[in-house]
Amino acid sequence: MVDEHLSVGPAGPTFHGQTLEQHLLAMQRKASGATGDFTGLFQQLSLAAKIIASQVSKAGLANILGLTGQVNVQGEEVQKLDIFANNTIVRCVQQGGHVCVMGSEEIAEPIPVPPQYPKGKYVLQFDPLDGSGNIDINASIGTIFSIHRRKTAGNGPGTLEDCLQPGDDIVAAGYVIYGSSNMFVYSAGEGVHGFTFDPAIGEFFLSHENLRIPKRGDCYSVNEGNRHKWEDGVQRWADWIKKPDGERKAYKLRYIGAMVADFHRTLLRGGIFAYPADRKNTSGKLRLLYEASPLAFVCEQAGGAASDGARRIMEIQPTELHQRTPLYIGSPEDVADAVRFVGG
Ligand code: P6P
């Protein structure tokens, strides 16, 4: 007879808890007609995240600090790690047969799947290394991704039309934060789940199941250095939020300068992250398809809200691959307050 204390029980989580892969497989088993495409794509994203995390953790040593001297489609100086992260994601995903086209902050046009690889039913868009200005100062950075189903018929190469889809049609989205620990946070429409990386084992383990954002926080996150460029409504919001108002205490300000890190803190503790439009950047700085939309999807899945100041981010129908949007994202009551000032 097997000694009961030795029996490991039904196949399931490891001693560390459920891995990202086990979580996805469990979700796949619940999804009728699942083909494994979705799980396969996430396995490739997880591999890419591990590879990028490995390089980020030793950026100072691996001679990949600093600038390449190149300028990306955004007109921004490209850090070597940006290119590495972009190429890592493309190489991990393109041969898997799960996507028909990709879009990246680093690349001007949609990225085709090479002809020798099968085309899949998904569209992957990503910011390979968000906040890359933080690389050289060892502050948190991240990867953001969103997944849509292809819109165009057939199983040939995907097109720009497949990329230009609103947040409301996102199938899954998430981010990886490379910080004091590395986390993979995602939602596939059934809540938001966070997985913390154990470098000793090389796996992401479930650490934050079914994350929910507080209805209201006590912190706002915006680059106050841009105040002089903001429209009046934004200035009035920023002035109001830092003062007590009735039962609401004055909010504290936290700003890391990498949206993934500022959003992750907002998701866990509540409050609001904002990158408003200003007189110079009339559409704001942040990109809709691979920054604002995916994080808006995650935020709404966690009970939060995301607006451009007038409408839900998720409703915006993209017209360009790299179009920008103002962004107010976080606790629903905090976003509603901001929209009251900005939208009005
Ligand atoms: P600023 C990083 O470059 C980024 O795209 C976001 O991750 C971040 O929130 C924002 O820009 C920071 O911009 O103008 O405050 O330095």
Short mmCIF file of C-alpha atoms and ligand atoms in Angstrom, two decimals:
data_model
loop_
_atom_site.label_atom_id
_atom_site.label_comp_id
_atom_site.label_asym_id
_atom_site.label_seq_id
_atom_site.Cartn_x
_atom_site.Cartn_y
_atom_site.Cartn_z
CA MET A 1 0.00 0.00 0.00
CA VAL A 2 1.36 3.42 -0.92
CA ASP A 3 2.26 5.41 2.15
CA GLU A 4 -0.41 8.11 2.05
CA HIS A 5 1.84 10.98 3.00
CA LEU A 6 3.93 10.16 -0.05
CA SER A 7 1.03 10.19 -2.47
CA VAL A 8 1.18 13.32 -4.61
CA GLY A 9 -2.51 13.39 -5.27
CA PRO A 10 -3.99 14.34 -8.62
CA ALA A 11 -1.65 15.86 -11.17
CA GLY A 12 -1.68 19.57 -10.52
CA PRO A 13 0.36 22.45 -9.19
CA THR A 14 3.94 21.91 -8.17
CA PHE A 15 5.12 22.54 -4.63
CA HIS A 16 5.52 26.21 -5.63
CA GLY A 17 1.93 26.34 -6.82
CA GLN A 18 0.52 26.51 -10.31
CA THR A 19 2.82 27.45 -13.15
CA LEU A 20 1.72 29.79 -15.94
CA GLU A 21 1.62 26.82 -18.29
CA GLN A 22 -0.56 24.76 -15.95
CA HIS A 23 -2.90 27.75 -15.52
CA LEU A 24 -3.24 28.12 -19.28
CA LEU A 25 -3.79 24.40 -19.81
CA ALA A 26 -6.47 24.38 -17.11
CA MET A 27 -8.15 27.30 -18.86
CA GLN A 28 -7.82 25.58 -22.23
CA ARG A 29 -9.51 22.46 -20.85
CA LYS A 30 -12.50 24.63 -19.84
CA ALA A 31 -12.72 26.29 -23.26
CA SER A 32 -14.89 24.30 -25.64
CA GLY A 33 -13.25 23.69 -29.00
CA ALA A 34 -9.88 24.91 -27.80
CA THR A 35 -7.17 23.96 -30.29
CA GLY A 36 -4.14 24.67 -28.10
CA ASP A 37 -3.19 27.60 -30.34
CA PHE A 38 -3.77 30.07 -27.55
CA THR A 39 -1.77 28.06 -25.02
CA GLY A 40 1.02 27.62 -27.53
CA LEU A 41 1.22 31.37 -28.16
CA PHE A 42 1.40 32.07 -24.45
CA GLN A 43 4.14 29.47 -24.03
CA GLN A 44 6.13 31.35 -26.67
CA LEU A 45 5.46 34.67 -24.93
CA SER A 46 6.55 33.15 -21.63
CA LEU A 47 9.79 31.91 -23.20
CA ALA A 48 10.45 35.35 -24.69
CA ALA A 49 9.81 36.93 -21.29
CA LYS A 50 12.32 34.59 -19.65
CA ILE A 51 14.97 35.36 -22.25
CA ILE A 52 14.41 39.12 -21.98
CA ALA A 53 14.40 38.95 -18.17
CA SER A 54 17.73 37.13 -18.30
CA GLN A 55 19.28 39.92 -20.36
CA VAL A 56 17.65 42.74 -18.40
CA SER A 57 18.99 41.30 -15.14
CA LYS A 58 22.57 41.57 -16.43
CA ALA A 59 22.24 44.52 -18.78
CA GLY A 60 25.11 46.28 -17.04
CA LEU A 61 27.41 43.33 -17.68
CA ALA A 62 26.28 42.15 -21.04
CA ASN A 63 27.45 45.23 -22.90
CA ILE A 64 23.92 45.85 -24.10
CA LEU A 65 23.50 49.06 -22.19
CA GLY A 66 23.30 52.36 -23.90
CA LEU A 67 22.13 53.43 -27.25
CA THR A 68 22.49 51.74 -30.59
CA GLY A 69 22.72 55.09 -32.24
CA GLN A 70 19.63 54.10 -34.21
CA VAL A 71 16.29 55.90 -33.98
CA ASN A 72 13.02 53.93 -34.03
CA VAL A 73 9.80 54.69 -35.84
CA GLN A 74 8.82 56.86 -32.88
CA GLY A 75 11.85 59.03 -33.46
CA GLU A 76 13.25 57.84 -30.11
CA GLU A 77 16.84 56.81 -29.49
CA VAL A 78 16.83 52.98 -29.45
CA GLN A 79 18.44 51.20 -26.53
CA LYS A 80 20.22 47.98 -27.43
CA LEU A 81 17.90 46.02 -25.13
CA ASP A 82 14.88 47.38 -27.04
CA ILE A 83 16.09 45.71 -30.21
CA PHE A 84 17.04 42.54 -28.37
CA ALA A 85 13.58 42.33 -26.77
CA ASN A 86 11.82 43.01 -30.06
CA ASN A 87 13.82 40.36 -31.91
CA THR A 88 13.39 37.86 -29.09
CA ILE A 89 9.60 38.10 -29.18
CA VAL A 90 9.49 37.88 -32.98
CA ARG A 91 11.81 34.85 -33.07
CA CYS A 92 9.95 33.03 -30.29
CA VAL A 93 6.53 33.57 -31.87
CA GLN A 94 6.92 33.60 -35.65
CA GLN A 95 7.63 29.90 -36.14
CA GLY A 96 4.86 28.61 -33.85
CA GLY A 97 2.08 28.91 -36.41
CA HIS A 98 -0.20 30.75 -33.97
CA VAL A 99 -0.10 34.27 -35.45
CA CYS A 100 -0.70 35.68 -38.93
CA VAL A 101 0.94 39.06 -38.31
CA MET A 102 2.61 41.05 -35.51
CA GLY A 103 2.90 44.72 -34.64
CA SER A 104 5.70 46.24 -32.55
CA GLU A 105 6.51 49.69 -31.21
CA GLU A 106 9.98 49.25 -32.69
CA ILE A 107 8.92 48.46 -36.24
CA ALA A 108 7.22 50.92 -38.60
CA GLU A 109 5.10 48.40 -40.50
CA PRO A 110 3.24 45.21 -39.52
CA ILE A 111 5.72 42.35 -39.10
CA PRO A 112 4.90 39.48 -41.49
CA VAL A 113 5.38 35.83 -40.54
CA PRO A 114 8.16 34.53 -42.82
CA PRO A 115 6.78 32.45 -45.73
CA GLN A 116 8.34 29.22 -44.46
CA TYR A 117 6.22 29.29 -41.30
CA PRO A 118 2.48 28.49 -41.01
CA LYS A 119 0.10 31.38 -40.32
CA GLY A 120 -2.20 31.24 -37.30
CA LYS A 121 -5.49 32.78 -36.28
CA TYR A 122 -4.11 35.35 -33.85
CA VAL A 123 -2.59 38.82 -34.13
CA LEU A 124 0.09 39.77 -31.60
CA GLN A 125 1.03 43.37 -30.90
CA PHE A 126 3.55 44.48 -28.34
CA ASP A 127 5.80 47.08 -26.87
CA PRO A 128 8.88 44.90 -26.41
CA LEU A 129 10.53 47.01 -23.75
CA ASP A 130 8.40 49.78 -22.28
CA GLY A 131 10.23 52.42 -20.27
CA SER A 132 13.58 51.58 -21.81
CA GLY A 133 14.94 54.91 -20.60
CA ASN A 134 15.03 53.21 -17.19
CA ILE A 135 17.41 50.47 -18.34
CA ASP A 136 20.65 52.29 -17.56
CA ILE A 137 19.46 53.41 -14.11
CA ASN A 138 18.34 49.92 -13.11
CA ALA A 139 14.70 50.94 -12.61
CA SER A 140 11.73 48.76 -13.53
CA ILE A 141 10.80 48.24 -17.19
CA GLY A 142 8.33 45.99 -18.93
CA THR A 143 6.88 44.27 -21.96
CA ILE A 144 3.23 44.86 -22.97
CA PHE A 145 1.26 42.62 -25.34
CA SER A 146 -2.21 42.21 -26.75
CA ILE A 147 -3.78 39.40 -28.76
CA HIS A 148 -6.67 39.70 -31.23
CA ARG A 149 -8.17 37.15 -33.60
CA ARG A 150 -7.40 37.80 -37.26
CA LYS A 151 -10.15 39.67 -39.12
CA THR A 152 -9.13 38.97 -42.72
CA ALA A 153 -10.35 35.75 -44.32
CA GLY A 154 -8.17 32.78 -45.17
CA ASN A 155 -4.97 31.51 -43.58
CA GLY A 156 -2.48 33.57 -45.53
CA PRO A 157 -0.37 36.44 -44.21
CA GLY A 158 -2.16 38.89 -41.92
CA THR A 159 -2.43 42.57 -42.82
CA LEU A 160 -2.58 46.03 -41.26
CA GLU A 161 -6.36 45.58 -41.10
CA ASP A 162 -5.81 42.65 -38.73
CA CYS A 163 -3.76 44.94 -36.47
CA LEU A 164 -6.19 47.87 -36.42
CA GLN A 165 -8.72 46.39 -33.99
CA PRO A 166 -10.25 48.05 -30.91
CA GLY A 167 -9.56 47.01 -27.35
CA ASP A 168 -13.08 45.63 -27.03
CA ASP A 169 -12.05 42.88 -29.48
CA ILE A 170 -8.94 41.86 -27.53
CA VAL A 171 -8.83 38.11 -26.80
CA ALA A 172 -6.07 38.39 -24.21
CA ALA A 173 -3.55 40.95 -23.04
CA GLY A 174 -0.97 41.46 -20.36
CA TYR A 175 2.47 42.58 -19.43
CA VAL A 176 5.75 41.41 -17.99
CA ILE A 177 7.38 43.63 -15.38
CA TYR A 178 11.13 43.33 -14.91
CA GLY A 179 11.64 44.71 -11.43
CA SER A 180 12.64 43.62 -7.93
CA SER A 181 11.01 40.42 -9.10
CA ASN A 182 9.85 39.55 -12.59
CA MET A 183 6.13 39.02 -13.06
CA PHE A 184 3.91 37.89 -15.93
CA VAL A 185 0.42 39.39 -15.57
CA TYR A 186 -2.35 38.52 -18.02
CA SER A 187 -6.05 38.28 -18.61
CA ALA A 188 -7.92 36.22 -21.19
CA GLY A 189 -11.26 37.66 -20.20
CA GLU A 190 -11.65 35.63 -17.03
CA GLY A 191 -10.00 37.85 -14.46
CA VAL A 192 -6.43 39.03 -14.08
CA HIS A 193 -3.73 36.67 -12.84
CA GLY A 194 -0.14 37.39 -11.85
CA PHE A 195 2.76 34.94 -11.97
CA THR A 196 6.11 35.55 -10.27
CA PHE A 197 9.29 34.20 -11.85
CA ASP A 198 11.51 31.84 -9.82
CA PRO A 199 14.92 32.11 -11.53
CA ALA A 200 16.18 29.03 -9.69
CA ILE A 201 13.55 26.94 -11.45
CA GLY A 202 12.99 29.06 -14.55
CA GLU A 203 9.22 29.12 -14.22
CA PHE A 204 6.49 31.70 -13.59
CA PHE A 205 4.37 30.60 -10.59
CA LEU A 206 0.86 31.86 -9.75
CA SER A 207 1.29 34.46 -7.03
CA HIS A 208 -1.60 36.91 -7.57
CA GLU A 209 -4.81 35.05 -8.53
CA ASN A 210 -7.80 37.06 -9.72
CA LEU A 211 -6.36 40.51 -9.07
CA ARG A 212 -8.97 43.20 -8.35
CA ILE A 213 -8.19 46.92 -8.31
CA PRO A 214 -9.56 48.96 -5.36
CA LYS A 215 -12.49 51.19 -6.28
CA ARG A 216 -10.44 54.18 -5.16
CA GLY A 217 -6.80 54.63 -4.21
CA ASP A 218 -4.73 57.34 -2.56
CA CYS A 219 -2.05 57.89 -5.18
CA TYR A 220 -1.87 59.61 -8.54
CA SER A 221 0.85 59.07 -11.10
CA VAL A 222 1.56 61.69 -13.76
CA ASN A 223 4.59 63.62 -14.98
CA GLU A 224 3.95 66.94 -13.22
CA GLY A 225 6.89 68.33 -15.18
CA ASN A 226 4.51 68.61 -18.12
CA ARG A 227 2.03 70.73 -16.16
CA HIS A 228 2.76 73.91 -18.10
CA LYS A 229 1.79 72.14 -21.34
CA TRP A 230 -1.52 70.73 -20.11
CA GLU A 231 -4.94 72.06 -20.99
CA ASP A 232 -6.76 73.90 -18.18
CA GLY A 233 -8.97 70.91 -17.22
CA VAL A 234 -5.93 68.69 -16.69
CA GLN A 235 -4.21 71.37 -14.60
CA ARG A 236 -7.35 71.76 -12.46
CA TRP A 237 -7.53 67.97 -11.96
CA ALA A 238 -3.86 67.78 -10.92
CA ASP A 239 -4.30 70.71 -8.52
CA TRP A 240 -7.52 69.26 -7.03
CA ILE A 241 -6.22 65.71 -6.49
CA LYS A 242 -3.27 66.85 -4.37
CA LYS A 243 -5.54 68.65 -1.89
CA PRO A 244 -8.05 67.15 0.59
CA ASP A 245 -11.67 67.37 -0.54
CA GLY A 246 -14.35 66.43 1.98
CA GLU A 247 -13.64 62.86 3.12
CA ARG A 248 -11.01 62.37 0.42
CA LYS A 249 -7.48 62.96 1.66
CA ALA A 250 -4.80 64.59 -0.48
CA TYR A 251 -3.31 62.01 -2.86
CA LYS A 252 0.40 61.23 -2.89
CA LEU A 253 2.38 61.30 -6.13
CA ARG A 254 4.38 58.34 -7.41
CA TYR A 255 5.96 58.30 -10.86
CA ILE A 256 8.52 55.70 -12.06
CA GLY A 257 8.57 56.79 -15.68
CA ALA A 258 7.81 53.35 -17.05
CA MET A 259 4.11 52.84 -17.64
CA VAL A 260 4.18 49.11 -16.86
CA ALA A 261 5.64 49.80 -13.41
CA ASP A 262 3.32 52.74 -12.69
CA PHE A 263 0.33 50.72 -13.89
CA HIS A 264 1.33 47.62 -11.89
CA ARG A 265 1.46 49.66 -8.67
CA THR A 266 -1.90 51.25 -9.56
CA LEU A 267 -3.44 47.83 -10.26
CA LEU A 268 -2.29 46.43 -6.91
CA ARG A 269 -2.90 49.46 -4.69
CA GLY A 270 -5.48 51.53 -6.57
CA GLY A 271 -5.29 55.16 -7.67
CA ILE A 272 -4.70 56.54 -11.14
CA PHE A 273 -1.97 56.70 -13.76
CA ALA A 274 -2.33 59.41 -16.36
CA TYR A 275 -0.50 60.57 -19.44
CA PRO A 276 -2.62 63.49 -20.64
CA ALA A 277 -2.53 65.13 -24.02
CA ASP A 278 -0.81 68.50 -24.00
CA ARG A 279 -0.44 71.49 -26.27
CA LYS A 280 2.57 69.87 -27.97
CA ASN A 281 1.35 66.26 -28.05
CA THR A 282 -2.33 66.82 -28.77
CA SER A 283 -2.96 63.06 -28.84
CA GLY A 284 -0.76 62.34 -25.85
CA LYS A 285 2.46 60.31 -25.91
CA LEU A 286 1.35 56.73 -25.29
CA ARG A 287 0.50 54.32 -28.09
CA LEU A 288 -3.02 52.94 -28.36
CA LEU A 289 -2.52 49.47 -29.82
CA TYR A 290 0.36 48.10 -27.76
CA GLU A 291 0.38 50.26 -24.63
CA ALA A 292 -2.99 51.80 -23.70
CA SER A 293 -5.39 49.17 -25.08
CA PRO A 294 -3.78 46.07 -23.55
CA LEU A 295 -3.45 47.71 -20.14
CA ALA A 296 -7.00 49.04 -20.41
CA PHE A 297 -8.17 45.46 -21.07
CA VAL A 298 -6.32 44.20 -17.99
CA CYS A 299 -7.56 47.11 -15.89
CA GLU A 300 -11.22 46.63 -16.84
CA GLN A 301 -10.87 42.89 -16.21
CA ALA A 302 -9.69 43.77 -12.69
CA GLY A 303 -12.67 46.07 -12.12
CA GLY A 304 -10.91 49.28 -13.11
CA ALA A 305 -11.41 51.85 -15.85
CA ALA A 306 -9.41 53.41 -18.67
CA SER A 307 -10.33 56.54 -20.62
CA ASP A 308 -8.81 58.96 -23.07
CA GLY A 309 -10.61 61.71 -21.18
CA ALA A 310 -13.78 61.44 -23.22
CA ARG A 311 -14.45 57.72 -23.91
CA ARG A 312 -13.29 54.24 -22.91
CA ILE A 313 -9.90 53.36 -24.38
CA MET A 314 -11.39 50.01 -25.38
CA GLU A 315 -13.91 51.67 -27.70
CA ILE A 316 -11.36 53.52 -29.82
CA GLN A 317 -11.21 52.18 -33.37
CA PRO A 318 -7.54 52.42 -34.42
CA THR A 319 -6.72 53.98 -37.79
CA GLU A 320 -2.92 53.84 -37.60
CA LEU A 321 -0.50 51.25 -36.21
CA HIS A 322 1.37 53.72 -34.00
CA GLN A 323 -1.37 56.17 -33.14
CA ARG A 324 -1.21 57.84 -29.76
CA THR A 325 -3.88 58.46 -27.14
CA PRO A 326 -4.24 60.37 -23.90
CA LEU A 327 -4.64 57.88 -21.03
CA TYR A 328 -6.31 57.96 -17.61
CA ILE A 329 -6.26 54.44 -16.12
CA GLY A 330 -6.82 52.89 -12.69
CA SER A 331 -9.47 52.75 -9.98
CA PRO A 332 -12.92 53.44 -11.42
CA GLU A 333 -13.71 56.29 -9.02
CA ASP A 334 -10.33 57.95 -9.61
CA VAL A 335 -10.69 57.73 -13.39
CA ALA A 336 -14.24 59.11 -13.16
CA ASP A 337 -12.89 62.07 -11.14
CA ALA A 338 -10.25 62.80 -13.77
CA VAL A 339 -12.72 62.55 -16.66
CA ARG A 340 -15.01 64.98 -14.84
CA PHE A 341 -12.27 67.60 -14.98
CA VAL A 342 -10.72 66.71 -18.31
CA GLY A 343 -13.75 65.64 -20.33
CA GLY A 344 -15.83 68.55 -19.07
P1 P6P B 1 7.80 60.91 -19.71
C1 P6P B 1 8.36 55.34 -21.49
O1 P6P B 1 9.17 56.02 -22.43
C2 P6P B 1 6.92 55.74 -21.76
O2 P6P B 1 6.55 55.38 -23.05
C3 P6P B 1 6.00 55.11 -20.72
O3 P6P B 1 6.41 53.85 -20.34
C4 P6P B 1 6.05 56.10 -19.59
O4 P6P B 1 4.88 56.09 -18.80
C5 P6P B 1 6.19 57.44 -20.33
O5 P6P B 1 6.80 57.15 -21.60
C6 P6P B 1 7.08 58.40 -19.58
O6 P6P B 1 7.12 59.60 -20.34
O7 P6P B 1 7.49 61.98 -20.73
O8 P6P B 1 7.11 61.15 -18.39
O9 P6P B 1 9.25 60.60 -19.55
#
